[in-house]
PDB file of C-alpha atoms in Angstrom:
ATOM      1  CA  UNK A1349     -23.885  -4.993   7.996  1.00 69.00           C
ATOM      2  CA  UNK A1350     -23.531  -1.751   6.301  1.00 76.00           C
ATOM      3  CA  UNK A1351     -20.359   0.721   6.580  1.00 86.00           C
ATOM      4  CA  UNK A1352     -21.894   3.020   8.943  1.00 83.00           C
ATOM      5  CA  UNK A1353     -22.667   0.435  11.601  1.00 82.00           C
ATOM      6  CA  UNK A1354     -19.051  -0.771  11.279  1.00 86.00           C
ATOM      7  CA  UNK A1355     -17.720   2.023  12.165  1.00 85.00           C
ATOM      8  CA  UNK A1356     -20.169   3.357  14.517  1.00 83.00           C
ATOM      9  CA  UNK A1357     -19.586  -0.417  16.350  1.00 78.00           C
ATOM     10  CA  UNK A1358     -15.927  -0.185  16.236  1.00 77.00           C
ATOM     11  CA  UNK A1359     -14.911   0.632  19.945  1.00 67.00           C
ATOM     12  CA  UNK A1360     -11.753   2.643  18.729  1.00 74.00           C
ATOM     13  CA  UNK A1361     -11.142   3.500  15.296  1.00 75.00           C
ATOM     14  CA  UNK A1362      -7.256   2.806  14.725  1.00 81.00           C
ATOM     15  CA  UNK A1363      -5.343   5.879  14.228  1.00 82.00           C
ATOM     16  CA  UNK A1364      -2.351   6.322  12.481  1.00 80.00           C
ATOM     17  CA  UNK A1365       0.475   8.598  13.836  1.00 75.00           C
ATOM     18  CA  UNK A1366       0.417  12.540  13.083  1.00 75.00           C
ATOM     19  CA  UNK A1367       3.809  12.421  11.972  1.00 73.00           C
ATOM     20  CA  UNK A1368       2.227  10.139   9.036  1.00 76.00           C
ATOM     21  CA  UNK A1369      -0.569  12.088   8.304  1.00 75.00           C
ATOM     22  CA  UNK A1370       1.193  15.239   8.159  1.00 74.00           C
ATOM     23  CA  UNK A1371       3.844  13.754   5.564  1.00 72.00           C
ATOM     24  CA  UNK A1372       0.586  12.839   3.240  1.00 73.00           C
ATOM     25  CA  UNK A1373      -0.623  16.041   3.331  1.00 70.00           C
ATOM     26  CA  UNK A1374       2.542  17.465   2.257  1.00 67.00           C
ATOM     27  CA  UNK A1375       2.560  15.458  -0.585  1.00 59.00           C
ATOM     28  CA  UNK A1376       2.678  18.459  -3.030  1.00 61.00           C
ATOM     29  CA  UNK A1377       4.412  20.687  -0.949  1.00 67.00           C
ATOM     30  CA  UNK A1378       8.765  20.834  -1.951  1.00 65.00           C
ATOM     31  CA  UNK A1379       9.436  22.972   1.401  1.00 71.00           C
ATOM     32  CA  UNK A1380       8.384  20.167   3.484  1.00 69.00           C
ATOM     33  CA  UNK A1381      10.226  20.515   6.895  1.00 70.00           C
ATOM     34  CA  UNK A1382      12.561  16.937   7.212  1.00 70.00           C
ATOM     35  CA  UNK A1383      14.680  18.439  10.398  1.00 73.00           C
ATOM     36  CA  UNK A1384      11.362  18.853  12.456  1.00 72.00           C
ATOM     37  CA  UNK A1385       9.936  15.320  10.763  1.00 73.00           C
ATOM     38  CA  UNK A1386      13.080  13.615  11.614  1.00 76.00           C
ATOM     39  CA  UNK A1387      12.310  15.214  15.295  1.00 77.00           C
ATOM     40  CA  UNK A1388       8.932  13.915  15.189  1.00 77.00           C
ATOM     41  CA  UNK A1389       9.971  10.709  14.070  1.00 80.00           C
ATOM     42  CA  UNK A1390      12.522  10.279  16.756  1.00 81.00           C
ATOM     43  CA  UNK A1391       9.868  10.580  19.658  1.00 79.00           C
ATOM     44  CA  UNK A1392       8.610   7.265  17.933  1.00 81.00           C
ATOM     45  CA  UNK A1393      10.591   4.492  18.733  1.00 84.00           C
ATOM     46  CA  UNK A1394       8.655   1.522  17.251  1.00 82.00           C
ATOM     47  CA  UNK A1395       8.111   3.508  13.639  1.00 82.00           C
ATOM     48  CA  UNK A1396      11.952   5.323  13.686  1.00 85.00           C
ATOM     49  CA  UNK A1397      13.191   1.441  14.260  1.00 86.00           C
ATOM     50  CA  UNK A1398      10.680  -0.011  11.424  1.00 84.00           C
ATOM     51  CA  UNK A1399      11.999   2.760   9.150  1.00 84.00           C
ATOM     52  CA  UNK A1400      15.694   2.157  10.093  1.00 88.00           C
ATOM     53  CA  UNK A1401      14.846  -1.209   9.257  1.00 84.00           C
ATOM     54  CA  UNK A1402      13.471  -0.579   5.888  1.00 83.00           C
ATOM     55  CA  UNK A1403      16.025   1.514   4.969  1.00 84.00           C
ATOM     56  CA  UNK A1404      18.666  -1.329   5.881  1.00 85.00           C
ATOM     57  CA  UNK A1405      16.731  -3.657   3.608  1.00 81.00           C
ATOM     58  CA  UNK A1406      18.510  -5.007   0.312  1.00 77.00           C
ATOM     59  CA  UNK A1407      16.405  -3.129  -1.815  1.00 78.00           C
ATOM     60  CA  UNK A1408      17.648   0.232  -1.250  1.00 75.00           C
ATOM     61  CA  UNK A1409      21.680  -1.100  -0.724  1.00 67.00           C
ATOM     62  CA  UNK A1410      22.908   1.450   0.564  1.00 63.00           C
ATOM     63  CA  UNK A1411      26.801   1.707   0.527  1.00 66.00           C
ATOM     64  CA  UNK A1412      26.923   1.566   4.406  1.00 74.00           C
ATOM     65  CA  UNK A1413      24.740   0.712   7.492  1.00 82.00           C
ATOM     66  CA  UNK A1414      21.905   3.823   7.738  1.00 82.00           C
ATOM     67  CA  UNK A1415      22.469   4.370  11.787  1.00 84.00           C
ATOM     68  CA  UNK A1416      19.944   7.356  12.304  1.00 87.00           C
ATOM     69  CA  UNK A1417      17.030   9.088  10.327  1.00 85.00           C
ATOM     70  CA  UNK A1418      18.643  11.902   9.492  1.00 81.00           C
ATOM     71  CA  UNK A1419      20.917   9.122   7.938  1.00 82.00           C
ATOM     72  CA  UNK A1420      17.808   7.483   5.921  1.00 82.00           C
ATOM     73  CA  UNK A1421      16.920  11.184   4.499  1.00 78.00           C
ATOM     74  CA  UNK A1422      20.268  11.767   3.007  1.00 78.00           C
ATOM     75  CA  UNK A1423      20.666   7.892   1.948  1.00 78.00           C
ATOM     76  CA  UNK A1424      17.934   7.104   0.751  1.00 78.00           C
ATOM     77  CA  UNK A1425      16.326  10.088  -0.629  1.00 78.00           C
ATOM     78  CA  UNK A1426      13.077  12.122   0.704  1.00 75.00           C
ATOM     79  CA  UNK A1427      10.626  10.177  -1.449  1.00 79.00           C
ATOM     80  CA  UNK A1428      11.794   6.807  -0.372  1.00 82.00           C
ATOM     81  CA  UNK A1429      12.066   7.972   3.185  1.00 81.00           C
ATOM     82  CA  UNK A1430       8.144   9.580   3.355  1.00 82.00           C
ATOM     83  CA  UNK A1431       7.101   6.151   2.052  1.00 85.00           C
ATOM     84  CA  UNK A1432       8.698   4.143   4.898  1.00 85.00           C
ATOM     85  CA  UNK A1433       7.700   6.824   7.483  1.00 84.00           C
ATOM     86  CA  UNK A1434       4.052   5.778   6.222  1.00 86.00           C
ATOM     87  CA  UNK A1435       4.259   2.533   6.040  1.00 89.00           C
ATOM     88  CA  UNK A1436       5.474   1.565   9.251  1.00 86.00           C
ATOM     89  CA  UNK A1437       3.039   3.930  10.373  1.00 86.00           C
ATOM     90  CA  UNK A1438       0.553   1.998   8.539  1.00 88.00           C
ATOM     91  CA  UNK A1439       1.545  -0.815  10.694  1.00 89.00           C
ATOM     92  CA  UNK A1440       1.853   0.677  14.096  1.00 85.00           C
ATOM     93  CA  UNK A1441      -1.846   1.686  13.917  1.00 86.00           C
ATOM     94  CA  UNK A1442      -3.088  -2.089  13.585  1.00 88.00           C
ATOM     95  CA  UNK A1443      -2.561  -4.177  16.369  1.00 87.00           C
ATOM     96  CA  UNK A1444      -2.241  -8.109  15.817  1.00 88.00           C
ATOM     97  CA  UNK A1445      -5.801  -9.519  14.881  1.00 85.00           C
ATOM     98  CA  UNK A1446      -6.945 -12.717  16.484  1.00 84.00           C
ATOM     99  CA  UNK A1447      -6.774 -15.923  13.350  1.00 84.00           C
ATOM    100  CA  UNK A1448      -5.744 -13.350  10.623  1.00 88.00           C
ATOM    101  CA  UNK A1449      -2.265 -13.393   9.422  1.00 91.00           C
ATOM    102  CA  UNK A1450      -1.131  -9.740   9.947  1.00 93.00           C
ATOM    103  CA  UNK A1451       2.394 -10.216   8.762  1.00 93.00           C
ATOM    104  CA  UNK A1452       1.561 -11.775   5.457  1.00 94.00           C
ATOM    105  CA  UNK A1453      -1.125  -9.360   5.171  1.00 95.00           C
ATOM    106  CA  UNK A1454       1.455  -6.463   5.395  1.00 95.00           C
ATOM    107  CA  UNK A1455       3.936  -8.149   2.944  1.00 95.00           C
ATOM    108  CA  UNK A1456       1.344  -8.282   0.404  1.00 96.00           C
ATOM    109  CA  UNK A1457       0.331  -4.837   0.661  1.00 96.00           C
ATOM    110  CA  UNK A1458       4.065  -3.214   1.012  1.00 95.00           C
ATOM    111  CA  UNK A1459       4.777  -5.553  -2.699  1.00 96.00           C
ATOM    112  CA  UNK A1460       1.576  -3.912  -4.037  1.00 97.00           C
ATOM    113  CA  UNK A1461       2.478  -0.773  -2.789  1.00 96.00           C
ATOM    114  CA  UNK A1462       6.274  -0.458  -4.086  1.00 94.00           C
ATOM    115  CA  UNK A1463       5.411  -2.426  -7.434  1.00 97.00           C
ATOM    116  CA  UNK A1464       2.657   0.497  -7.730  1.00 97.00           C
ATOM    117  CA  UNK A1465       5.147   3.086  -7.246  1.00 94.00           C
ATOM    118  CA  UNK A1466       7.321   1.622 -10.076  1.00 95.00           C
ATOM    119  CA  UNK A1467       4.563   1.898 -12.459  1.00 97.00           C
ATOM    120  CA  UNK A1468       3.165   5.058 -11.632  1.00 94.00           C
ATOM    121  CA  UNK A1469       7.004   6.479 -12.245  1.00 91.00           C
ATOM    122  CA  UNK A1470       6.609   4.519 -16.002  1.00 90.00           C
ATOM    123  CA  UNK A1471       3.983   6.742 -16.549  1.00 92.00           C
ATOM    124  CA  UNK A1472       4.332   9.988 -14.856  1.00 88.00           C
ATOM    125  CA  UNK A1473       1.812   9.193 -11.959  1.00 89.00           C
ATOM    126  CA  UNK A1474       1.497  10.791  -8.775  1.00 87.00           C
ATOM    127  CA  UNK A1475       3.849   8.320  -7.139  1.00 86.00           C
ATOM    128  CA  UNK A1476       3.350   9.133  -3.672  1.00 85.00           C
ATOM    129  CA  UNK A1477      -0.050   8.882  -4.126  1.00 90.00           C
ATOM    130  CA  UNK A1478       0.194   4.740  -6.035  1.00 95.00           C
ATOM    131  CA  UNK A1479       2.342   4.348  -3.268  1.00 94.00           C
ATOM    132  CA  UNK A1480       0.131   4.537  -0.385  1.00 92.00           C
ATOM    133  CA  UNK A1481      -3.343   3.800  -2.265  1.00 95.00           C
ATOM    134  CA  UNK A1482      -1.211   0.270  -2.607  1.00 97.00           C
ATOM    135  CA  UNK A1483       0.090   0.127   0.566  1.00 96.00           C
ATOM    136  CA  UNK A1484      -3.673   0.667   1.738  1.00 95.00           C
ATOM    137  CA  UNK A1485      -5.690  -1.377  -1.196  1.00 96.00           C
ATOM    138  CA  UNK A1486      -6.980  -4.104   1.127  1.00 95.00           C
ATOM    139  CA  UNK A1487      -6.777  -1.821   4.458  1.00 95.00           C
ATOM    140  CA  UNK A1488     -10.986  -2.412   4.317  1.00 94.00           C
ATOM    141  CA  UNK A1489     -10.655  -5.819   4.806  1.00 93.00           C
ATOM    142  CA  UNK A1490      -7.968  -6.041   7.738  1.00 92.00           C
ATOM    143  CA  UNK A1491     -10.699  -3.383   9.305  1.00 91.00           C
ATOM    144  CA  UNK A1492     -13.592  -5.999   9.105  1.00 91.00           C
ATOM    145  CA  UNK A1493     -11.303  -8.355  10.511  1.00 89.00           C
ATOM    146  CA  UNK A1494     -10.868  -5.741  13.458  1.00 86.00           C
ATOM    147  CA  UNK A1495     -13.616  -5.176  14.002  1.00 84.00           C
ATOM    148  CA  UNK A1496     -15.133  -8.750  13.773  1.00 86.00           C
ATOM    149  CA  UNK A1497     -13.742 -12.035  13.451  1.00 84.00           C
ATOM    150  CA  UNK A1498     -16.494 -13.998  12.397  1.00 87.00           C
ATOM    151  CA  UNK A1499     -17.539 -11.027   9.640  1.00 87.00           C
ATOM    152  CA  UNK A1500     -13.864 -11.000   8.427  1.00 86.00           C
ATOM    153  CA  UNK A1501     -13.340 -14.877   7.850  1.00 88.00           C
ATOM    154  CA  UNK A1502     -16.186 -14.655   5.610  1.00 88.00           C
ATOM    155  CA  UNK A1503     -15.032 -12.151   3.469  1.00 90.00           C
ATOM    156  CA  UNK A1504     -11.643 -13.609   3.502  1.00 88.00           C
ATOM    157  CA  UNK A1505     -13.506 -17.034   1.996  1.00 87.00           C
ATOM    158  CA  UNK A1506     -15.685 -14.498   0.299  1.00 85.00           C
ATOM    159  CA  UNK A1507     -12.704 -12.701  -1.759  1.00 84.00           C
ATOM    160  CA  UNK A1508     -10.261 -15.759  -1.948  1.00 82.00           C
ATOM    161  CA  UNK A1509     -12.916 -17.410  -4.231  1.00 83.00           C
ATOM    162  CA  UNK A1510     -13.241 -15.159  -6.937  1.00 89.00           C
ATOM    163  CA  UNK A1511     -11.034 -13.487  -9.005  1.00 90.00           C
ATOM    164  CA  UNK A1512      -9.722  -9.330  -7.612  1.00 93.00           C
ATOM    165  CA  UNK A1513     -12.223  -8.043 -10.417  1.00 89.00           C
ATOM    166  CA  UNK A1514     -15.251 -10.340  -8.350  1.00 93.00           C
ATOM    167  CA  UNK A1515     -14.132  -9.711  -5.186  1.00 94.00           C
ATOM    168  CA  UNK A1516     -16.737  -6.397  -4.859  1.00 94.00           C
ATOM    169  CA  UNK A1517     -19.991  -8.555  -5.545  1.00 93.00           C
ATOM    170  CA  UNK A1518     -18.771 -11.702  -3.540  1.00 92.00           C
ATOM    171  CA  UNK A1519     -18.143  -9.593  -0.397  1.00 93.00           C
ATOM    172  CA  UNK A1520     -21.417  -7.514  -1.011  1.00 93.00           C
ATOM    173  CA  UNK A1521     -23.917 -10.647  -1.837  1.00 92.00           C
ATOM    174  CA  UNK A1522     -22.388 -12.121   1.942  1.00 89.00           C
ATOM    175  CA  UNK A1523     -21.673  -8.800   4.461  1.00 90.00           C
ATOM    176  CA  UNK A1524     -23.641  -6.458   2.657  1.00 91.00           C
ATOM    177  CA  UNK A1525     -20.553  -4.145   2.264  1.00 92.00           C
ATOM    178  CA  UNK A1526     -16.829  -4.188   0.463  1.00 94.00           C
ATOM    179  CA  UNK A1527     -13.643  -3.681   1.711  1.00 95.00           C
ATOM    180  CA  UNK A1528     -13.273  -1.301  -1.357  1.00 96.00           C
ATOM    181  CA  UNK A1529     -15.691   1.070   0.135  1.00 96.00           C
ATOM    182  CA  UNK A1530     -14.310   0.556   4.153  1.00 94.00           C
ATOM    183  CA  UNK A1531     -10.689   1.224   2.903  1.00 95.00           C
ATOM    184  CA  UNK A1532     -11.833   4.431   1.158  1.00 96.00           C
ATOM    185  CA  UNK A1533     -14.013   5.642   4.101  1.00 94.00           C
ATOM    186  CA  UNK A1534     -11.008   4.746   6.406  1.00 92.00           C
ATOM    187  CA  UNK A1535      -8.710   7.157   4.309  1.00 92.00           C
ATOM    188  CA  UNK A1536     -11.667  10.031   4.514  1.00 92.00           C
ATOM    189  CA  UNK A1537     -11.596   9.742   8.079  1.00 89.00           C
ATOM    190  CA  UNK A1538      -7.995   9.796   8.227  1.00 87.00           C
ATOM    191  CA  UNK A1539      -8.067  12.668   6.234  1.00 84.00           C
ATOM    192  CA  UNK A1540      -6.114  11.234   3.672  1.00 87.00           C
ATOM    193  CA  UNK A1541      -6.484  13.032  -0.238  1.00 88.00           C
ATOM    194  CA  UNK A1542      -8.929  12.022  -2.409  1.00 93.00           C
ATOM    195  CA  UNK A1543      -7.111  10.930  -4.848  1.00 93.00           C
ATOM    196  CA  UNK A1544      -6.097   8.081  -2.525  1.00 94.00           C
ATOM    197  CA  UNK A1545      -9.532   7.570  -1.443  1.00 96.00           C
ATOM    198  CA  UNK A1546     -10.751   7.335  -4.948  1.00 96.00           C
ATOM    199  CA  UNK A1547      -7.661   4.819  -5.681  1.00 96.00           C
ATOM    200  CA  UNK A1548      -8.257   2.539  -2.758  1.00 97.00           C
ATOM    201  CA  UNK A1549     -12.331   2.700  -3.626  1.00 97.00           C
ATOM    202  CA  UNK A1550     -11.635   1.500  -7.167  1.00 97.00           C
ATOM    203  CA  UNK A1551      -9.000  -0.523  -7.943  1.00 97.00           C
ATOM    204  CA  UNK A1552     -10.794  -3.669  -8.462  1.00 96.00           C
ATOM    205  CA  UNK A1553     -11.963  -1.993 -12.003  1.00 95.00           C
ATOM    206  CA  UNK A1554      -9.245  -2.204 -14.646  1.00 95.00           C
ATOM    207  CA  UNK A1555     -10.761   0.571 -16.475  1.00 95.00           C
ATOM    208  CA  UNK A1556     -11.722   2.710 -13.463  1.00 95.00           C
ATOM    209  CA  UNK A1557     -11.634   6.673 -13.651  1.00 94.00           C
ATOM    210  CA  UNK A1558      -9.175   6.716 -11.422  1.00 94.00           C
ATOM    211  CA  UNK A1559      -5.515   6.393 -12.946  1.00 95.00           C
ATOM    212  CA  UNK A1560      -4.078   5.778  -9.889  1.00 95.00           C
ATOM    213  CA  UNK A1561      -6.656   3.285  -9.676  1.00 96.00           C
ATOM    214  CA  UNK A1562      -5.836   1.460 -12.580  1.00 97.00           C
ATOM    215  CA  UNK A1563      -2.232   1.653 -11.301  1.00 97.00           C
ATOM    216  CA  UNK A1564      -3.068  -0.273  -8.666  1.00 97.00           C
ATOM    217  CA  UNK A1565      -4.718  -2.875 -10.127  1.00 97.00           C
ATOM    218  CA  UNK A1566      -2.095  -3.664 -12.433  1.00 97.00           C
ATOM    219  CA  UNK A1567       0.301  -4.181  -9.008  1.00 97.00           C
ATOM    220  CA  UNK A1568      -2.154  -6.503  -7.448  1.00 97.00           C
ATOM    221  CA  UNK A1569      -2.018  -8.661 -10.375  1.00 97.00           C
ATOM    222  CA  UNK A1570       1.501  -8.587 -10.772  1.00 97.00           C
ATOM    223  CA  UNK A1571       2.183  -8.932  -6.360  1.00 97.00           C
ATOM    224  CA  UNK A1572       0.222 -12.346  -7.001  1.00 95.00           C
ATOM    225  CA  UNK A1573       2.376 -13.506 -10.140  1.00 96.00           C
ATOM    226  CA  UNK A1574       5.804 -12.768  -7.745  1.00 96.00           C
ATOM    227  CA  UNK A1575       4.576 -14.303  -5.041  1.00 95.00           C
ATOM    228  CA  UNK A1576       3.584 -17.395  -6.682  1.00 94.00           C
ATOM    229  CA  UNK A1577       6.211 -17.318  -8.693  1.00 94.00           C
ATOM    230  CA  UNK A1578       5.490 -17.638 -12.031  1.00 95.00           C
ATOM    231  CA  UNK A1579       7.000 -16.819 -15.339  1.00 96.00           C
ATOM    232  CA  UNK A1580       7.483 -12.885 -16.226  1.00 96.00           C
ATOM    233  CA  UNK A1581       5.484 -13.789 -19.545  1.00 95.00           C
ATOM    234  CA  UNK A1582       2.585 -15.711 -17.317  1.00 95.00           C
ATOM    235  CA  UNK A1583       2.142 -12.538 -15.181  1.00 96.00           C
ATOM    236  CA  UNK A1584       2.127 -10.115 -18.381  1.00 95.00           C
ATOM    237  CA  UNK A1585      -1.136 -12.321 -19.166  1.00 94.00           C
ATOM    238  CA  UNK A1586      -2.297 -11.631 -15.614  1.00 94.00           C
ATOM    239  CA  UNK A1587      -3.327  -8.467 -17.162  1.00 96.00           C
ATOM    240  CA  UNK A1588      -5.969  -6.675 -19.086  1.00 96.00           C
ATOM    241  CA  UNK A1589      -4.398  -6.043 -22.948  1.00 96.00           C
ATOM    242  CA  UNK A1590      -5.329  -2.536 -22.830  1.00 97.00           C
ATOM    243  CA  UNK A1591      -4.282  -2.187 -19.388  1.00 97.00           C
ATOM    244  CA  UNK A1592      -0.902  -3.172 -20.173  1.00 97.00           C
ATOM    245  CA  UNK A1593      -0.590  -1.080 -22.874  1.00 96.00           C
ATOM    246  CA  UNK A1594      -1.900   1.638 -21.054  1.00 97.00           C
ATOM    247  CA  UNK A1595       0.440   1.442 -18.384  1.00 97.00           C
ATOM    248  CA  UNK A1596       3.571   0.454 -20.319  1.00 96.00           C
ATOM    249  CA  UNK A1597       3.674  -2.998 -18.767  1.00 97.00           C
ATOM    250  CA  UNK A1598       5.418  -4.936 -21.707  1.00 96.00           C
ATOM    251  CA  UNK A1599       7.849  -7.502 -22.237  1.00 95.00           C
ATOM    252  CA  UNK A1600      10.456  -4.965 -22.315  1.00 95.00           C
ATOM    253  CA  UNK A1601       9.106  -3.543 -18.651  1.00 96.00           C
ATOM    254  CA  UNK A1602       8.997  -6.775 -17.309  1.00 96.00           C
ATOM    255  CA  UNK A1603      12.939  -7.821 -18.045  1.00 94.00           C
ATOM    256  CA  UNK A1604      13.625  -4.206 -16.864  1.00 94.00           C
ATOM    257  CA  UNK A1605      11.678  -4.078 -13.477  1.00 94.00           C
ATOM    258  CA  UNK A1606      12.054  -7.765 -12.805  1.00 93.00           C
ATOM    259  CA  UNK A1607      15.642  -7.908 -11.398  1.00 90.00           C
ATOM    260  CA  UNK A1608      14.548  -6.085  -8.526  1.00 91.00           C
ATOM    261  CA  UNK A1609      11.237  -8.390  -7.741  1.00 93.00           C
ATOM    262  CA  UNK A1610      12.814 -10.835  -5.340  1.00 90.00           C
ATOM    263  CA  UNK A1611      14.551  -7.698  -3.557  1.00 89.00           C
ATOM    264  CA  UNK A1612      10.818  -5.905  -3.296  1.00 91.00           C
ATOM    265  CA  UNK A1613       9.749  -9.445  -1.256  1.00 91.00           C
ATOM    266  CA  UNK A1614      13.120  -8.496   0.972  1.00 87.00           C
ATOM    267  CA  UNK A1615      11.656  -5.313   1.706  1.00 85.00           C
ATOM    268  CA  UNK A1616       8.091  -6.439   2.483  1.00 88.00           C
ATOM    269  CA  UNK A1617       9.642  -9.220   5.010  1.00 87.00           C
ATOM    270  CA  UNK A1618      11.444  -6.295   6.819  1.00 82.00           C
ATOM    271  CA  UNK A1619       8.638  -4.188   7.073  1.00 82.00           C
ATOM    272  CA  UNK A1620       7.276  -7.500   9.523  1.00 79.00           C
TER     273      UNK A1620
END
């Protein structure tokens, strides 16, 4: 299998929503329209109730129940609000895959995806960009998985043996192609920025030229130490010494950040 066959064989690509797409692109722009996007968003019932949803979760506690999206905009803030837009827009565009577990696969990847945010605001990132990049770092392989069952149990046994940093060669030696370099074609054809192409393509490489990248790599490791549960210390291990120095990610981060770990796992379950 190579990547242009998949996606040449793929009887529909998914798509996700314009309202989504048009928020990414407007990542740099401060006179970004939230009236007509609230509009937009509105015509949407299954993404304006994941978003109310979100925006409801304990993470964000607001001081009383967020009834409308107009509601999450002034409540929540415009950053926090374009990331929920895209995420359960992310969602939306997938429908439920046959033997793969689509919820858990979301909860890991909205964890990734906020924990990446909080880093990439330690160190002055682009943090819409970490954002999405994590929300989409294994989007490749729930795209296999779409597009064949048999192909995307293997590289599920493929990646789950190996560590994330030998997932690329695993998943090459057995398919022929990574979900590294799916995800990133999936975000070219979605016409997403390259930066989050180049993120998504890389972040199996602590030392990758991407910082984003790096960023992201950093979250995946951590995701796995707060969903296993283990010891703040035991997940500062987790990761590459000059990574974590890079990055910022030291004891002192960890005590910080860490109070709001088990409310990040809230938000992931109501993205589900």
């Amino acid at each position: 299998m190579d990547i242009n066959s998949l996606f040449e064989q793929l009887h529909s690509l998914p798509s996700i929503p314009k309202v989504a797409q048009d928020l990414i692109q407007q990542f740099d722009n401060p006179n970004t329209n939230l009236d007509a996007v609230a509009r937009n968003i509105n015509l949407d019932p299954v993404i304006a109730a994941k978003v109310l949803r979100l925006a409801n979760s304990s993470f964000y506690g607001a001081r009383r129940k967020v009834a409308g999206i107009g509601d999450a905009v002034t409540l929540i803030g415009l950053n926090a609000f374009r990331n929920l837009v895209i995420a359960s827009a992310m969602v939306s565009a997938f429908p439920p895959v046959p033997g793969f577990d689509l919820p858990a696969f979301w909860r890991t990847s909205m964890l990734v995806a906020n924990l990446s945010q909080i880093i990439g605001r330690t160190v002055q990132a682009d943090r819409d960009v970490t954002f999405t990049a994590g929300l989409m770092h294994e989007i490749g392989h729930l795209l296999v998985c779409f597009d064949s069952a048999s192909a995307g149990a293997a590289m599920t046994t493929a990646r789950n043996a190996v560590r994330l940093a030998g997932q690329r060669a695993a998943e090459q030696a057995l398919l022929g192609l990574d979900h590294f370099e799916v995800g990133a074609e999936l975000a070219r054809r979605w016409n997403f920025p390259e930066s989050i192409q180049r993120a998504i393509a890389s972040h199996d490489a602590a030392d990758a030229d991407s910082r984003e990248a790096r960023v992201v790599h950093a979250a995946v490791l951590i995701a796995g130490g707060i969903q296993s549960r283990t010891t703040f210390d035991d997940m500062q291990l987790q990761l590459p010494a000059a990574l974590a120095e890079e990055l910022k990610l030291d004891k002192a981060w960890f005590e910080e950040h860490g109070e709001v770990f088990d409310l990040l796992l809230d938000e992931a379950d109501a993205l589900v």
